[in-house]
Tab-separated table of C-alpha atoms in Angstrom:
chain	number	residue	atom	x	y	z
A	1	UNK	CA	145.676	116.606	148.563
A	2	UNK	CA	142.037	116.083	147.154
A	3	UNK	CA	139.886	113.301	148.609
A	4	UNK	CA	137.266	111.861	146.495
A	5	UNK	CA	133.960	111.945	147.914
A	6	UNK	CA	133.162	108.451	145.727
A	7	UNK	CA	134.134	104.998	147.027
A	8	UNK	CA	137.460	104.109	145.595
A	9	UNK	CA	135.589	100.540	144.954
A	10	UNK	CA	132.919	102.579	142.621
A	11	UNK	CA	135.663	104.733	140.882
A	12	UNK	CA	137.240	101.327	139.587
A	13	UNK	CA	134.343	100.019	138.346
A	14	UNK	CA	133.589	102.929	136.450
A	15	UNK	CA	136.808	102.886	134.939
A	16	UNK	CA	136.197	99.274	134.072
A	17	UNK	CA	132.791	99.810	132.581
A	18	UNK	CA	133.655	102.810	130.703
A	19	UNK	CA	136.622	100.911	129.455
A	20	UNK	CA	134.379	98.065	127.870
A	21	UNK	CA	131.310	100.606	127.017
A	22	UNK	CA	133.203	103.917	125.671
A	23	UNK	CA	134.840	104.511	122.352
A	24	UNK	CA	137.546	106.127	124.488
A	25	UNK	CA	138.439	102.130	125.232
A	26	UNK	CA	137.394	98.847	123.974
A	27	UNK	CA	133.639	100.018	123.281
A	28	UNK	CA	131.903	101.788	120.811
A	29	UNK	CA	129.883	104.195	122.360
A	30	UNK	CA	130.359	107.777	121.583
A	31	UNK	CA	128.820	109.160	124.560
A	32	UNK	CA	128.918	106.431	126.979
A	33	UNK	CA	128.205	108.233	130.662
A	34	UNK	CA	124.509	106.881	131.101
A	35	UNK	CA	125.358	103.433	130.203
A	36	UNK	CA	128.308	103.440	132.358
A	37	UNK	CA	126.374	104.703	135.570
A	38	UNK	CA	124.004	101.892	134.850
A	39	UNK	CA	126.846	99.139	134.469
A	40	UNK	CA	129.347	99.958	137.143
A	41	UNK	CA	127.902	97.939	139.780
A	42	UNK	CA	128.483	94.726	137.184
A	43	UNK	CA	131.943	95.669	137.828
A	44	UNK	CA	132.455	95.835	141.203
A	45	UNK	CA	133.603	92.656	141.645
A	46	UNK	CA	136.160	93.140	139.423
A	47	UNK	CA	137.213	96.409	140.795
A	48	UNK	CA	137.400	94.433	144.611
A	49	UNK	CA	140.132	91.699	142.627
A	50	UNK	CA	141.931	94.832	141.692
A	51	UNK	CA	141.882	96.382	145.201
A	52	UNK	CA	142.597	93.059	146.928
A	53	UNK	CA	145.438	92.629	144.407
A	54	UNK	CA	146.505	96.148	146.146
A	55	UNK	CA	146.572	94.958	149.296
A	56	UNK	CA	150.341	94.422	148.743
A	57	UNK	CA	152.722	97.556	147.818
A	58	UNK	CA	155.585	96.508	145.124
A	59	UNK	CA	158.965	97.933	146.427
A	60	UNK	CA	158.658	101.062	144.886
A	61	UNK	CA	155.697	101.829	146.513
A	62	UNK	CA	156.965	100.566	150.127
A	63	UNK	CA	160.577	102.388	149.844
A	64	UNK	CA	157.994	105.687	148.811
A	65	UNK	CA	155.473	105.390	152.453
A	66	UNK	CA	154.110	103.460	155.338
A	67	UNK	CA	152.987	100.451	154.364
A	68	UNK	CA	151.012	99.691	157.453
A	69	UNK	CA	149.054	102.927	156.698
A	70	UNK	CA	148.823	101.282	152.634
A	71	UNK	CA	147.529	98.045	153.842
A	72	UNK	CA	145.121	99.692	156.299
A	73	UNK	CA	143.509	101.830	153.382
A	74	UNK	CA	143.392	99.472	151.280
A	75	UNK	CA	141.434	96.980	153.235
A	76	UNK	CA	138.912	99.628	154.700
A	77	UNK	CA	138.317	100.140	150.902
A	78	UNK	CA	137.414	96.433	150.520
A	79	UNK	CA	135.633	96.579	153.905
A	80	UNK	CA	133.403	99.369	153.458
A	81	UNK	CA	132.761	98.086	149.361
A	82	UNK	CA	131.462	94.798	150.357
A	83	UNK	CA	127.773	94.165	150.898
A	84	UNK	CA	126.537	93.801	154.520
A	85	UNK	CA	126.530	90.163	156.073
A	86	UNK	CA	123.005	88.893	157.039
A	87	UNK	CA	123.382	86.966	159.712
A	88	UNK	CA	119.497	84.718	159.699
């Protein structure tokens, strides 16, 4: 299996922006790949509802694998997507 060298976090966002930006979705842009890798990160939050929403196999997905090992992915991908914590 391939593993994506890009944040799972950042891959939804893209997908979000390039569905609002691109004529391929909602948008009208033709050629949409520069706007989208300057609007992602206005869609992160958006991409961290859809991984929190995630968190939580359907029963499909739980009578296909471990969901221990599901939940555990999942919330590293929130984990390691959310900015640091200053603590002042």
């Amino acid at each position: 299996m391939d593993v994506s060298v890009t944040p799972i976090a950042e891959r939804i966002a893209r997908v979000l922006a390039a569905e609002r930006i691109s004529a391929n979705g909602e948008g009208a842009e033709e050629s949409a790949s520069a706007h989208v890798d300057s609007a992602w990160r206005d869609h992160l939050p958006e991409a961290l509802a859809v991984l929190r929403t995630l968190r939580e196999p359907d029963r499909a997905m739980a009578d296909a694998g471990d969901v221990g090992v599901w939940e555990r992915m999942v919330r590293v991908a929130i984990e390691t997507s959310l900015p640091p914590k200053v603590v002042l």
